[in-house]
XYZ file of C-alpha atoms in Angstrom:
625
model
C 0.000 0.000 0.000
C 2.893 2.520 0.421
C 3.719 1.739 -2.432
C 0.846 4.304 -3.665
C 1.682 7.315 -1.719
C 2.201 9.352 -5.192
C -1.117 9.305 -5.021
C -0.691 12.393 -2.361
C 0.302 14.327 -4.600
C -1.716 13.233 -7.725
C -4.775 13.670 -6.081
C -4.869 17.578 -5.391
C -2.881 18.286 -8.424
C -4.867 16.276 -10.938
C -7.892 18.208 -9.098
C -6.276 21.569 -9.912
C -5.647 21.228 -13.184
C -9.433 20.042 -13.703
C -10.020 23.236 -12.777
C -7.942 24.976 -14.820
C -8.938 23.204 -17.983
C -12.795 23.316 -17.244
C -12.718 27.042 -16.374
C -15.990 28.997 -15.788
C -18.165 25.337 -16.169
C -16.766 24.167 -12.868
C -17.800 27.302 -11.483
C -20.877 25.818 -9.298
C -18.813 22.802 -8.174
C -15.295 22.954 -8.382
C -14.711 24.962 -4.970
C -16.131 21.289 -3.409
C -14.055 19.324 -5.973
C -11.036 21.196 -4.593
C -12.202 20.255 -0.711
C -12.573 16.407 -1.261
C -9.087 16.299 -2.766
C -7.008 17.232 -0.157
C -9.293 15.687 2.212
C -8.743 12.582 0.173
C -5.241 13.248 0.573
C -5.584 13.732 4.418
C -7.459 10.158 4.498
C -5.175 8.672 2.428
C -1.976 9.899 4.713
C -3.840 8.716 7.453
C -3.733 5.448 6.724
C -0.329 5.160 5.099
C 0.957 6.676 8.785
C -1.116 3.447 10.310
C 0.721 1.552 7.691
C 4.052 3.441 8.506
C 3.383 2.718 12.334
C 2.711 -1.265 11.929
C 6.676 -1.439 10.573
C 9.798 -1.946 13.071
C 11.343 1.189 14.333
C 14.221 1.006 12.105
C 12.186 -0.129 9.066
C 10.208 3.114 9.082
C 10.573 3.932 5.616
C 9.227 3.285 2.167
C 10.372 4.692 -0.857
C 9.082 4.942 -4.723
C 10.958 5.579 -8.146
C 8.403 7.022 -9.948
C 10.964 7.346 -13.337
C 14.246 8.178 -14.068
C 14.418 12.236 -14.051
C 17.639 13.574 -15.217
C 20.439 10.903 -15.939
C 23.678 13.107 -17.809
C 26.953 12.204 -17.372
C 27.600 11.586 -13.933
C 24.544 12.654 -12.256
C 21.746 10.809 -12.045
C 18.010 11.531 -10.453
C 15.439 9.536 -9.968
C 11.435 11.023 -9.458
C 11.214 9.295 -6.431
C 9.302 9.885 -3.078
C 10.296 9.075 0.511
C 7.186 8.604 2.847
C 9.400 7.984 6.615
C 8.259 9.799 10.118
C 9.585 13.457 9.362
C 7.449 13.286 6.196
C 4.643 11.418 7.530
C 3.815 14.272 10.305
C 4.425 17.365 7.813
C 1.753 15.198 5.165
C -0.821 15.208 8.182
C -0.475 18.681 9.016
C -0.327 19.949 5.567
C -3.468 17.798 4.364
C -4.971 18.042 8.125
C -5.414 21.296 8.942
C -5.353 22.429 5.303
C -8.585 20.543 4.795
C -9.894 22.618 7.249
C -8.412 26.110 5.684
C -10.255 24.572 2.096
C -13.889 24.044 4.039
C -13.693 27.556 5.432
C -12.672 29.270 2.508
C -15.898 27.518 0.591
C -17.893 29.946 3.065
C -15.173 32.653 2.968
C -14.816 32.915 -0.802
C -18.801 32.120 -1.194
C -19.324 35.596 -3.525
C -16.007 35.880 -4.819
C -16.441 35.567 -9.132
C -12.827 34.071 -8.920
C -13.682 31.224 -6.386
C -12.929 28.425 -8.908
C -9.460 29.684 -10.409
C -8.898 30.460 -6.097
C -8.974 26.716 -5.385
C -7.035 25.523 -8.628
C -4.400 28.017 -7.225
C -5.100 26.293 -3.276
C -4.860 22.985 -4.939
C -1.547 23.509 -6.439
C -0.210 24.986 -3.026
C -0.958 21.813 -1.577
C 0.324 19.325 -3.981
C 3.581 21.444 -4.335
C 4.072 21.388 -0.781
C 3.411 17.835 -0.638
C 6.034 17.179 -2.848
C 8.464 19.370 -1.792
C 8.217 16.825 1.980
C 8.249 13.947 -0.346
C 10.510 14.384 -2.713
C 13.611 11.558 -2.005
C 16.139 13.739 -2.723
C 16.906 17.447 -2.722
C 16.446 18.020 -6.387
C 12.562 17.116 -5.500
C 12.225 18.857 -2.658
C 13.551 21.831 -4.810
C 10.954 21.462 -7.420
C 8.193 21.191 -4.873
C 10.367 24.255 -3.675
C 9.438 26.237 -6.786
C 5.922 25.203 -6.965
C 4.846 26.179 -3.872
C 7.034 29.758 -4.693
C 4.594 30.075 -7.971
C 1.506 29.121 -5.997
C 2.035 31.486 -3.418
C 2.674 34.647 -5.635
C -0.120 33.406 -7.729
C -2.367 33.466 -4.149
C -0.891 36.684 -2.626
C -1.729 38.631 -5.605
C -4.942 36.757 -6.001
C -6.571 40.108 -6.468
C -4.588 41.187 -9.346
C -6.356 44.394 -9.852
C -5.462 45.523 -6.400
C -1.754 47.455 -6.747
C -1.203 46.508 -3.028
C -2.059 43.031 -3.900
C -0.363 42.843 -7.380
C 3.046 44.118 -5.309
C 2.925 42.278 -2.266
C 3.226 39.119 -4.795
C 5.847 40.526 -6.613
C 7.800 41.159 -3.461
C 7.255 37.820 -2.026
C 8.294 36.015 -5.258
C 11.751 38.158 -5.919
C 12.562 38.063 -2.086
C 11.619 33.795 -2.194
C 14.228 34.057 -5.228
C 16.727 35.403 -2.867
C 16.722 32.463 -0.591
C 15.953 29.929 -3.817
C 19.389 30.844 -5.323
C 21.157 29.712 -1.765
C 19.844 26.321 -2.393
C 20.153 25.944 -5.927
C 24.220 26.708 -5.158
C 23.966 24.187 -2.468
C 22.820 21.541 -5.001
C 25.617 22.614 -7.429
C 28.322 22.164 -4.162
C 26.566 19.171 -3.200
C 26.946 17.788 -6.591
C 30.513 19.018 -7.091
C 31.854 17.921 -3.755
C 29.845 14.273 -3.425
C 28.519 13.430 -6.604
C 25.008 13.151 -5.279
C 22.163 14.995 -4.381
C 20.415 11.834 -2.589
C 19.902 12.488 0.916
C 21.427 9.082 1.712
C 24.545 9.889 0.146
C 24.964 13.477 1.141
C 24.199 12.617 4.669
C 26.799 9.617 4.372
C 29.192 11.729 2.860
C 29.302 15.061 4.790
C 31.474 13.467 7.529
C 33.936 13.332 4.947
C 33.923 16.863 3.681
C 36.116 19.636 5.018
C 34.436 22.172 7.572
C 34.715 25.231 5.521
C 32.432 23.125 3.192
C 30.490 21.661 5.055
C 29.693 25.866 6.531
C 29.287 27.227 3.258
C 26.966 24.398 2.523
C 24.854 24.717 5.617
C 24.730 28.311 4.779
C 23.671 28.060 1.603
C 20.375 26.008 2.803
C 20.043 28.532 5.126
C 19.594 31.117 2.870
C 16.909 29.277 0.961
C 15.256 28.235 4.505
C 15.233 31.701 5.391
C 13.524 32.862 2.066
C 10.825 30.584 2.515
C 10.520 31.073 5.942
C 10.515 34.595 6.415
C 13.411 34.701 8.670
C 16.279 37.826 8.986
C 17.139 38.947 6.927
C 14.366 37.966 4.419
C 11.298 38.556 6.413
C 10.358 41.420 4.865
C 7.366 39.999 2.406
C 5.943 37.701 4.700
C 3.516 40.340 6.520
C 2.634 42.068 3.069
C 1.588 38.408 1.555
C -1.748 39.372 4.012
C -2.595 41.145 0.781
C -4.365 37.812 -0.695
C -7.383 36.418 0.429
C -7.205 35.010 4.103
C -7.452 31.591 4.234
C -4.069 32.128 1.978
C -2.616 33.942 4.848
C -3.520 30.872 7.415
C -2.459 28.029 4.694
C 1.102 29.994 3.848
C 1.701 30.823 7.976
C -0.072 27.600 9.581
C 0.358 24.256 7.372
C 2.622 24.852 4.381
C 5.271 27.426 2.884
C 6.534 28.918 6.470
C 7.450 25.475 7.852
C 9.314 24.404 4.387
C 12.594 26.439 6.078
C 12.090 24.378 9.374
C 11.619 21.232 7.408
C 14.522 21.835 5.174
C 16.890 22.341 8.329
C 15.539 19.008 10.024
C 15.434 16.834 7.254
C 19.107 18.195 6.802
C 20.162 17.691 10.192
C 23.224 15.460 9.159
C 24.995 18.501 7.662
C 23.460 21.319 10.270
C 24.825 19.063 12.622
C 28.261 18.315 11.474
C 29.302 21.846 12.348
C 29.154 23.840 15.616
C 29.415 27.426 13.999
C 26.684 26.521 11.643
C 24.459 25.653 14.730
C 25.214 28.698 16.220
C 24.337 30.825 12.605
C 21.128 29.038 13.016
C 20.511 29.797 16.728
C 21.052 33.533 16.171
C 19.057 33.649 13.196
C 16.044 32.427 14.962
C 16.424 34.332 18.207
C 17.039 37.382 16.372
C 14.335 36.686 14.717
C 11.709 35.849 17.032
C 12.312 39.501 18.596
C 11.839 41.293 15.304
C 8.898 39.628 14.847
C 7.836 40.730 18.683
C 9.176 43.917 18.777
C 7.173 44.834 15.226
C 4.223 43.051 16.450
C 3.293 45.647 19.239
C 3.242 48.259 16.972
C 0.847 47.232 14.401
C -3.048 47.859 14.108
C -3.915 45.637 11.642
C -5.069 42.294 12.827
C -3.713 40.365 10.239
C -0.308 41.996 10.329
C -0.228 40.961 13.888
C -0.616 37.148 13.153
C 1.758 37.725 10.633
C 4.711 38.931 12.587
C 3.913 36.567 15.262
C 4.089 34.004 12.814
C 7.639 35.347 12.096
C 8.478 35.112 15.816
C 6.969 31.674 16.762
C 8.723 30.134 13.010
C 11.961 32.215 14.735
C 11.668 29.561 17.681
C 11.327 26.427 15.411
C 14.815 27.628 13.997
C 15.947 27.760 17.551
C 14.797 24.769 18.304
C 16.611 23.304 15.389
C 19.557 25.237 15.634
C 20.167 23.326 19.137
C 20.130 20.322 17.262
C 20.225 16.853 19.211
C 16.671 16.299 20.878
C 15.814 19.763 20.608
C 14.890 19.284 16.632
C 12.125 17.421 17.479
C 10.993 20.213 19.537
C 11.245 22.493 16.969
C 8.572 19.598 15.003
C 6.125 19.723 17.708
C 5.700 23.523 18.228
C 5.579 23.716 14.246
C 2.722 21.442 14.905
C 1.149 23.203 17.624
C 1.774 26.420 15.846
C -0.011 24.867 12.946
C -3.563 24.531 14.593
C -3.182 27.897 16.671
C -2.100 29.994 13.931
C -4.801 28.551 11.581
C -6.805 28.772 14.215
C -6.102 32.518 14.813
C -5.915 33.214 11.267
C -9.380 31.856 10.197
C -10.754 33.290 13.388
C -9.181 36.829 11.835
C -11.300 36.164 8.546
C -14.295 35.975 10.975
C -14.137 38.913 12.394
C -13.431 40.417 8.816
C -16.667 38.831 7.471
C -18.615 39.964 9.665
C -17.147 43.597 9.967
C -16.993 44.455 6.582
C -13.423 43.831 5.816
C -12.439 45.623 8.711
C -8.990 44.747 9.653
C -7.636 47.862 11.601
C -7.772 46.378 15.547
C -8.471 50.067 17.273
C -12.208 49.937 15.474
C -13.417 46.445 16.880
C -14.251 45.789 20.616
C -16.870 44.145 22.654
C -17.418 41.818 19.578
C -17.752 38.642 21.949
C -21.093 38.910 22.557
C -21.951 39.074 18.589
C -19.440 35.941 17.571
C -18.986 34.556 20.448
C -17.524 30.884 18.611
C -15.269 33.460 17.161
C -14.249 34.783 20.426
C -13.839 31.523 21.892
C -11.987 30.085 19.459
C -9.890 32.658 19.116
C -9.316 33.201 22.480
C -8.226 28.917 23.097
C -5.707 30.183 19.804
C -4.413 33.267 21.816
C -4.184 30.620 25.250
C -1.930 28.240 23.102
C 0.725 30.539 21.332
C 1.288 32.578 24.858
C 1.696 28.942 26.321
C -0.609 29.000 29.141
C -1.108 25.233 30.811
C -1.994 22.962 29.690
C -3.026 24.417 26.092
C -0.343 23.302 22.953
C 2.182 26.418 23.527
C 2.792 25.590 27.020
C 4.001 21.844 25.828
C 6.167 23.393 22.277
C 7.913 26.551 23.071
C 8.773 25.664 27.023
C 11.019 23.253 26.037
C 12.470 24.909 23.735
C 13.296 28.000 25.750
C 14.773 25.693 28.914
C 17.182 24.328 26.001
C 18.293 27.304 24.593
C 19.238 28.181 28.630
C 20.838 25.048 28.772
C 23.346 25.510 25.531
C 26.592 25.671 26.904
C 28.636 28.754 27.165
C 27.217 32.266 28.139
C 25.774 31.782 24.907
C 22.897 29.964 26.612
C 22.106 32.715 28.848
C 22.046 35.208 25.616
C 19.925 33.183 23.476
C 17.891 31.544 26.396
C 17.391 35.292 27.385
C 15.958 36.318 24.363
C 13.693 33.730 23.804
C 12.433 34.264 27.327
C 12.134 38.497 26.551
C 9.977 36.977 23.218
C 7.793 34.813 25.125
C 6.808 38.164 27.317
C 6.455 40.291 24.289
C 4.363 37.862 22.587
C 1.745 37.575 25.350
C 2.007 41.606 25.484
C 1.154 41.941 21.670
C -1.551 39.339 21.441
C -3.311 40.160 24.757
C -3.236 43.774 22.797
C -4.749 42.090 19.730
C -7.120 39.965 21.732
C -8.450 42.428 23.845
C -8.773 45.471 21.190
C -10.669 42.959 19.169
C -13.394 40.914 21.443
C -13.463 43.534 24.449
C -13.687 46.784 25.884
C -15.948 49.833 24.697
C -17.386 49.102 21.180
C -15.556 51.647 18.534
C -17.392 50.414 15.221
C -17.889 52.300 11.890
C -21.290 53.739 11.625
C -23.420 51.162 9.489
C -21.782 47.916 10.644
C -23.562 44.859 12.377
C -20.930 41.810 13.624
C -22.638 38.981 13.332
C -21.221 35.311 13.543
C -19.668 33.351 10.596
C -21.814 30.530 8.685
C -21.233 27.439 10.405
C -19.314 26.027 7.043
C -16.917 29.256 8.413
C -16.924 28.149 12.179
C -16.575 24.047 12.206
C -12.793 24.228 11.105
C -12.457 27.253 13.506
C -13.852 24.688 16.512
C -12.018 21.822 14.697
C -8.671 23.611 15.181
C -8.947 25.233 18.803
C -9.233 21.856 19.825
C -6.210 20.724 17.991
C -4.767 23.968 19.777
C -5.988 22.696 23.380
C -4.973 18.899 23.305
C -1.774 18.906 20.536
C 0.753 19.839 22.272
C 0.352 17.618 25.269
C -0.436 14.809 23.266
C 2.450 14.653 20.909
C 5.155 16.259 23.738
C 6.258 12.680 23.728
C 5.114 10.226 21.313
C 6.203 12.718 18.586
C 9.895 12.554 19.999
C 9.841 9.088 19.793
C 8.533 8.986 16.648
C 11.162 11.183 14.801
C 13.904 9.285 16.376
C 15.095 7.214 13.354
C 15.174 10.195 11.337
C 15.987 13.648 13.384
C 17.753 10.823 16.332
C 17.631 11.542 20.154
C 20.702 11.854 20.588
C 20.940 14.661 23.815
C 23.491 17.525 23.198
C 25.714 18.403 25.607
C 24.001 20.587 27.871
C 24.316 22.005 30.886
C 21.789 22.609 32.986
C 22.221 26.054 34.040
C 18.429 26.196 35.893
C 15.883 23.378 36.288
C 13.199 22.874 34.337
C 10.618 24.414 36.810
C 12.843 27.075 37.327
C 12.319 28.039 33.658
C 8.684 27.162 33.691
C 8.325 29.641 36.370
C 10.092 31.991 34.759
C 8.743 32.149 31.544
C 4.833 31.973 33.175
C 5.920 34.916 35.277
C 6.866 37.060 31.867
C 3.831 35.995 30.291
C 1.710 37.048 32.984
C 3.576 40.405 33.042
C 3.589 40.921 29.512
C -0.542 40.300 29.417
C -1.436 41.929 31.962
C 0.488 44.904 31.212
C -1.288 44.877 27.639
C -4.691 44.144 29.942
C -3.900 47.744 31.814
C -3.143 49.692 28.917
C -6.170 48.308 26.132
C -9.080 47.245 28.610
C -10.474 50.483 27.782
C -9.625 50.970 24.137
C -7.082 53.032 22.209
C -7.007 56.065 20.319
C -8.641 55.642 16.754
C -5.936 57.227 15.306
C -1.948 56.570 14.853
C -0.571 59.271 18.286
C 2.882 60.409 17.524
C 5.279 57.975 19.692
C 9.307 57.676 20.789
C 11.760 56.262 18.259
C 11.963 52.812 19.249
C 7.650 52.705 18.272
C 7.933 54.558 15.408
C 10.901 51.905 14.289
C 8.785 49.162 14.984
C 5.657 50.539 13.006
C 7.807 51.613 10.243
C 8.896 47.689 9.823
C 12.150 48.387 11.932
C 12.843 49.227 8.527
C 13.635 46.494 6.766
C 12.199 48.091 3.804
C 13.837 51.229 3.952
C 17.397 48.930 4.127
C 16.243 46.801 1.195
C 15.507 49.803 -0.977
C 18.560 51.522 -0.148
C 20.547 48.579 -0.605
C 19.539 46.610 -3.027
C 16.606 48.282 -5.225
C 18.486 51.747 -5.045
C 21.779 50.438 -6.616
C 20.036 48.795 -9.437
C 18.088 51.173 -10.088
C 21.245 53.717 -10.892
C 22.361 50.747 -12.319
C 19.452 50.086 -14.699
C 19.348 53.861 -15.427
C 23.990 54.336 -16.201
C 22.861 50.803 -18.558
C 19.478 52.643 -20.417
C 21.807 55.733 -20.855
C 24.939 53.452 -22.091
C 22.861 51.777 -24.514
C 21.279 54.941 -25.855
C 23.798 57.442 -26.153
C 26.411 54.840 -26.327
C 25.384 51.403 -28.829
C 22.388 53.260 -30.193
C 24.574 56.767 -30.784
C 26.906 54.358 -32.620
C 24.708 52.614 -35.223
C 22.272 55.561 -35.613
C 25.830 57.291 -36.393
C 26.475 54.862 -38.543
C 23.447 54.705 -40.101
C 23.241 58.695 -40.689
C 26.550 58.926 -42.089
C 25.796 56.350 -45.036
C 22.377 57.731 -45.314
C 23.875 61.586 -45.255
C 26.774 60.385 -47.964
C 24.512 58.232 -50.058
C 22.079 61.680 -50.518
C 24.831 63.977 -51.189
C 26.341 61.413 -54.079
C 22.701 61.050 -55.356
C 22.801 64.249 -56.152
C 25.204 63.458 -58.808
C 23.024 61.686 -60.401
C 21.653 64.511 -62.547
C 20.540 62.566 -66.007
C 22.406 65.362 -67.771
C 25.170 64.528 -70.271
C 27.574 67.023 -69.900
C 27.195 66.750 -66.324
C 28.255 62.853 -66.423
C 31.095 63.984 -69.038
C 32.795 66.442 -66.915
C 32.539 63.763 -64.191
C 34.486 61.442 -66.261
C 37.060 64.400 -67.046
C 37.372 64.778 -63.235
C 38.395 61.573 -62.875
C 40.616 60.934 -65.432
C 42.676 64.149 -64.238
C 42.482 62.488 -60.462
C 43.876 59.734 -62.572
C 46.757 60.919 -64.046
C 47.458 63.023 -61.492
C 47.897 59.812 -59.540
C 50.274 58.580 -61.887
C 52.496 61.726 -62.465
C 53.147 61.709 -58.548
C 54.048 58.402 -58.667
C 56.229 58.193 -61.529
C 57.675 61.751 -60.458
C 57.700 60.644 -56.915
């Protein structure tokens, strides 16, 4: 039966393309054909993890050669899939909890005239994330790389006609291409240093390479995993991909693209492992990270932005987590999979309050809107629980751990990045108890002519569905999930030292997160001005993106645009000024000797007596001469 798990990926993408081809006649229908195939999917990778399961522990792995992809010369690739553990859990989370995302975008998308050509695009998000976790080597995952690049820029600029939308997708696809060159010059040194670009052999092999190349490689992946990810320094288009529709925003930050960086660095752990400086790149890349995301998060109004940047902060801890390495990867799995049902949760819960506000987003015009969707506010609420990690929801279970081993890295370098994961679990319940309480509570500061009202319940099963995914996940996969990623991430412990204990750190990180809340209690309870107040530098940083923006367009846009502009004026005044020149000067000299061309006689004559004087002429200075 594993034999047939191509079939995860055949199923949504065979369903996409039916609704390409079909166009406007699949109008009526094809948002439900797009629903059953990835729940198909989901059923389908339910039973191949049974099947998975039933094997030994060491046998936990079935692979299929599908063809033979690119055989020339020396390298040769094979379209084959690997269905083991790590892939196993990322197929029931993508297929999972993007089932869900499909369901409520059937209600959410219900009067949209571009519903059908939205779930070819959803259907080709999920297939090409599916393949990128089940590709069998990293020429596969690459591809499913790409796809799920082109499906997201064709999602995030679903409304085309929109300039905001139309340039958020533009930014997220050049930025993704940023990180997507990394790893294509990773496969080239892969190649060029072991001759393969199998897993098995690269992960066999990398003990044998040199450290400098074994860094350069792990840095190159980490480029790419950043890109996809969102992380520093490429974070910059994840919180402007909120331009698309929302379900887009909860399928890119919950179940799919975000998590590709996280899954790229764990299924690579062989090579992130082989080097302690690499580790260490990885560590401060995701505890930087995670405070950007914080820091920016308190500063924005707009209740999608919010999510986003938290969902920059809580992927920040995943690369923590796997930055650790040893057992700690597997902590970075389970608060991706917490984080997946929160953060859809959240995120659906966000399209809620939208839908029945009008398209609302900005947070300062909402309150009191618990009594009028109150499986909104509840949900929501269980979502905002989990990610601050209150016991005994899902966060409480993921990030803990994670902080208590960044404290127990050795080196003051534990204090510093334990520090700073404990400052972002704070700032996190500061800027969400903001969001939270702006939204559901306090005095009510609608628009005139709006009525909140609650979601359809096609809209409001997936957001119950998922709050209790984020109540129960995290405690029920804290352990069985380590277990299970064993033969693939191993459990190997690092060598830490334990600087506190872990209820030391529990203690510590529920005091913070009671400080941070009610702090943001005090100050929003009542509401908050309805316009942006002038503020100190550090807010005014955070609202202007830290800017990130500003760097990028001085940086990188700036340059090329003098550069595009010197190249425009080379190539007109320069290669153009030279052939027009050209061109004039035989064009000038061809008129002037038409002009000769008289069709008088005795004009041709004394032409030819001209020349025969030139002529001897000629000849008398050279016989003279």
């Amino acid at each position: 039966m594993l034999t047939n798990i191509w079939l995860l990926v055949a199923i949504p993408l065979v369903s996409s393309a039916v609704l390409f081809l079909l166009g406007k006649r699949a109008d009526k229908w094809g948002h439900w054909l797009g629903v059953a195939s990835v729940a198909a999917s989901f059923v389908l990778g339910v039973i191949f993890f049974f099947q998975l399961k039933g094997l030994d522990e060491g046998a936990r792995s079935a692979q299929v050669k599908l063809f033979e992809f690119i055989p020339v010369g020396g390298l040769k690739i094979d379209f084959g899939l690997l269905f083991d553990p790590l892939a196993a859990v990322f197929v029931l989370l993508i297929t999972g909890v993007g089932s869900l995302i499909h369901l409520y975008a059937t209600g959410y998308m219900a009067h949209d005239p571009g519903r059908r050509r939205f779930f070819a695009f959803f259907n080709l998000f999920v297939a090409a994330m599916l393949l990128l976790v089940l590709g069998n080597n990293y020429v596969m995952l690459y591809f499913g790389w790409e796809g799920v690049g082109l499906a997201s820029y064709l999602l995030i600029s679903f409304f085309f006609d929109k300039p905001s939308a139309a340039t958020a997708g533009k930014k997220a696809f050049l930025m993704n291409r940023v990180g997507d060159a990394g790893f294509a010059i990773a496969l080239f040194l892969m190649f060029q240093q072991l001759g393969t670009v199998n897993y098995e052999g690269v992960f066999n092999g990398v003990t044998g390479l040199s450290k400098t190349v074994v860094l350069m490689m792990g840095l190159l992946l980490l480029i790419g995993a950043c890109g996809k990810s969102g992380q520093f320094p490429l974070q910059a288009w994840l919180p402007d991909a909120m331009e698309g529709p929302t379900p887009v925003s909860a399928l890119i930050h919950a179940a799919t693209m975000v998590t590709a960086g996280v899954y790229l660095i764990a299924r690579s752990n062989a090579v992130f492992s082989a080097n302690a400086t690499l580790q260490t790149v990885v560590v401060s890349v995701g505890a930087l990270t995670l405070l950007i995301g914080c820091v920016i998060g308190c500063a924005k109004d707009d209740i999608k932005r919010v999510l986003a940047y938290s969902t920059v902060s809580q992927i920040g801890y995943m690369f923590l987590g796997v930055g650790l390495g040893g057992a700690a990867y597997a902590l970075a799995i389970i608060h991706l999979l917490a984080h997946g049902f929160f953060k859809a949760g959240m995120f659906l819960g966000a399209g809620s309050v939208m839908h029945g506000m009008q398209d609302q987003v900005d947070i300062r015009r909402f309150g009191g809107l618990w009594k009028y969707m109150k499986i909104t506010w509840a949900t929501f609420g269980l979502g905002y629980l989990a990610i601050i990690g209150i016991p005994p929801l899902s966060g409480f279970f993921s990030k803990d751990p994670i902080i208590e081993s960044a404290f127990n890295r050795p080196g003051w370098t534990g204090w510093l990045f334990g520090g700073a994961a404990l400052l972002g679990a704070g700032l996190t319940a500061f800027y969400m108890t903001r969001l939270f309480v702006l939204t559901f509570h306090g005095p009510k500061r609608w628009t005139d002519g709006q009525h909140p009202h609650e979601s359809p319940a096609v809209m409001t099963i997936p957001l119950i569905l998922l709050a209790v995914g984020s109540v129960a996940a995290g405690w029920l996969m804290s352990t069985s999930v380590v277990d299970w990623l064993k033969p693939v991430l191993g459990g190997e412990e690092v060598h830490e030292v334990e600087k506190m204990p872990a209820w030391v750190v529990t203690t510590l990180v529920l005091a913070v997160v009671v400080l941070g809340g009610g702090l943001a209690y005090a100050l929003f309870r009542k509401g908050t001005a309805l316009e942006e107040e002038p503020a100190g530098p550090v807010v005014t940083a955070a609202r202007n993106n830290l800017y990130a923006d500003t760097f990028n367009e001085l940086v990188f846009e700036l340059p090329g645009k003098y550069l595009t502009r010197a190249l425009v004026y080379f190539d007109n005044k320069g290669v153009d000024g030279l052939v027009n020149g050209l061109a004039a000067m035989v064009g000038g000299g061809s008129g002037r000797l038409r002009r000769t061309q008289t069709g008088f006689v005795r004009t041709y004559a004394l032409s030819m007596l001209g020349g025969a004087l030139l002529v001897v002429a000629a000849l008398m200075a050279v016989t003279l001469g």
